[in-house]
Amino acid sequence: MKKLLLITASILLFVSCSDDETVSDPILGTWKLEMQGFTDTNGEFIDETNECTKKSILVFNSDGTHTTELFGGTDASNCDSDGIEKYTWKNNGNNVYELLEDGETTPDLITINFTDNNTKFKYGTITWKKQ
């Protein structure tokens, strides 16, 4: 009887230890614009971020959907939304993501560089911060 109990306990322990645990994609969640700009001809970064553009938001959902709302204007009192755009997304590995805007047939492939323990990512000269 003790052997049967020991064998059963060993089997349960073995079955409960699975390598199939799902790792959450670092892009999941809500992201706000932290900084945007460009590099001038002298190699200096020119920050174009203001209180209006900092309202821009990205949302990546676990079901593969994604929404973007970008804001533009000179300051908080002169600020307009470009509207909400809907996408589907897919992680292709090696920080390459496939984004397909609703109504489009050709996806964009973008390389994202995550930093600060996956709480920030950079795409080109734009930095987003996880909320």
Coordinates of C-alpha atoms in Angstrom, one line a residue:
M1 CA 0.0 0.0 0.0
K2 CA 2.9 2.4 0.8
K3 CA 4.5 1.6 -2.5
L4 CA 1.2 2.5 -4.3
L5 CA 0.9 5.7 -2.5
L6 CA 4.6 6.6 -3.2
I7 CA 4.2 5.8 -6.9
T8 CA 1.0 7.9 -7.1
A9 CA 2.6 10.9 -5.4
S10 CA 5.7 10.6 -7.7
I11 CA 3.4 10.5 -10.8
L12 CA 1.4 13.6 -9.6
L13 CA 4.6 15.5 -8.9
F14 CA 6.0 14.6 -12.4
V15 CA 2.8 15.6 -14.2
S16 CA 2.5 18.9 -12.3
C17 CA 5.9 20.0 -13.4
S18 CA 5.4 21.0 -17.0
D19 CA 7.7 22.8 -19.4
D20 CA 4.6 23.9 -21.4
E21 CA 4.0 27.0 -19.4
T22 CA 3.0 30.0 -21.6
V23 CA 5.4 32.9 -21.5
S24 CA 3.6 36.2 -21.7
D25 CA 4.6 38.4 -24.7
P26 CA 6.3 41.6 -23.4
I27 CA 4.3 43.7 -25.8
L28 CA 1.0 42.9 -24.1
G29 CA -0.6 45.9 -22.4
T30 CA -1.1 49.6 -22.7
W31 CA 1.7 51.8 -23.8
K32 CA 1.9 55.7 -23.7
L33 CA 4.3 57.7 -25.8
E34 CA 7.3 58.8 -23.8
M35 CA 9.5 60.5 -26.5
Q36 CA 9.5 61.1 -30.2
G37 CA 11.8 63.0 -32.4
F38 CA 14.5 62.8 -35.1
T39 CA 18.2 62.9 -35.5
D40 CA 19.4 66.1 -37.3
T41 CA 22.2 66.3 -39.9
N42 CA 24.7 67.0 -37.0
G43 CA 23.7 63.7 -35.4
E44 CA 21.8 65.4 -32.5
F45 CA 18.5 64.0 -31.4
I46 CA 15.7 66.6 -31.6
D47 CA 12.9 65.8 -29.1
E48 CA 9.5 66.7 -30.6
T49 CA 7.5 65.4 -27.6
N50 CA 5.0 67.7 -26.0
E51 CA 2.0 67.4 -23.6
C52 CA -0.3 66.7 -26.6
T53 CA 1.8 64.0 -28.2
K54 CA 2.3 62.3 -24.8
K55 CA -1.5 61.5 -24.9
S56 CA -0.8 59.0 -27.7
I57 CA -1.5 55.4 -26.7
L58 CA -1.0 51.8 -28.0
V59 CA -2.9 48.8 -26.7
F60 CA -1.8 45.2 -27.5
N61 CA -4.3 42.5 -26.4
S62 CA -3.6 38.8 -25.9
D63 CA -6.2 37.9 -28.6
G64 CA -3.9 39.4 -31.2
T65 CA -5.7 42.7 -31.6
H66 CA -4.1 46.1 -31.3
T67 CA -5.4 49.7 -31.2
T68 CA -3.5 52.9 -31.8
E69 CA -4.6 56.5 -31.0
L70 CA -2.1 59.1 -31.9
F71 CA -2.4 62.8 -30.9
G72 CA -0.9 65.8 -32.6
G73 CA -0.7 69.5 -31.9
T74 CA 1.6 72.1 -30.5
D75 CA 0.5 71.8 -26.8
A76 CA -2.2 70.5 -24.5
S77 CA -4.7 73.3 -25.6
N78 CA -4.1 72.7 -29.3
C79 CA -4.3 68.9 -29.4
D80 CA -6.2 66.6 -31.7
S81 CA -6.6 62.8 -32.0
D82 CA -5.9 61.2 -35.3
G83 CA -8.7 58.7 -34.4
I84 CA -8.4 55.1 -33.3
E85 CA -6.8 52.7 -35.7
K86 CA -7.3 48.9 -35.4
Y87 CA -4.8 46.2 -36.1
T88 CA -4.0 42.6 -35.6
W89 CA -0.5 41.7 -34.4
K90 CA 1.8 38.7 -34.3
N91 CA 5.2 38.1 -32.7
N92 CA 7.5 36.6 -35.4
G93 CA 10.3 36.1 -32.9
N94 CA 13.6 38.0 -32.4
N95 CA 11.6 41.2 -31.4
V96 CA 10.1 41.3 -34.9
Y97 CA 6.3 42.0 -34.9
E98 CA 3.9 41.8 -37.7
L99 CA 1.2 44.5 -37.7
L100 CA -1.8 44.4 -40.1
E101 CA -4.1 47.4 -40.1
D102 CA -7.8 46.6 -40.5
G103 CA -8.8 46.8 -44.2
E104 CA -5.2 46.3 -45.4
T105 CA -3.7 43.2 -47.0
T106 CA 0.0 43.7 -46.5
P107 CA 1.4 43.7 -42.9
D108 CA 4.2 45.9 -41.7
L109 CA 7.1 44.1 -40.1
I110 CA 8.7 46.2 -37.3
T111 CA 11.6 45.5 -35.0
I112 CA 11.0 46.6 -31.4
N113 CA 13.8 47.0 -28.8
F114 CA 12.6 46.4 -25.3
T115 CA 14.4 48.0 -22.3
D116 CA 14.1 48.6 -18.6
N117 CA 12.8 45.1 -17.8
N118 CA 10.3 45.2 -20.7
T119 CA 8.6 48.4 -19.4
K120 CA 9.8 50.5 -22.4
F121 CA 10.2 49.8 -26.0
K122 CA 11.7 51.7 -28.8
Y123 CA 10.7 51.7 -32.5
G124 CA 12.9 53.9 -34.6
T125 CA 13.2 57.2 -32.7
I126 CA 10.0 56.7 -30.7
T127 CA 10.0 55.4 -27.2
W128 CA 6.8 54.0 -25.5
K129 CA 6.4 53.3 -21.8
K130 CA 4.2 50.6 -20.3
Q131 CA 1.3 51.8 -18.2

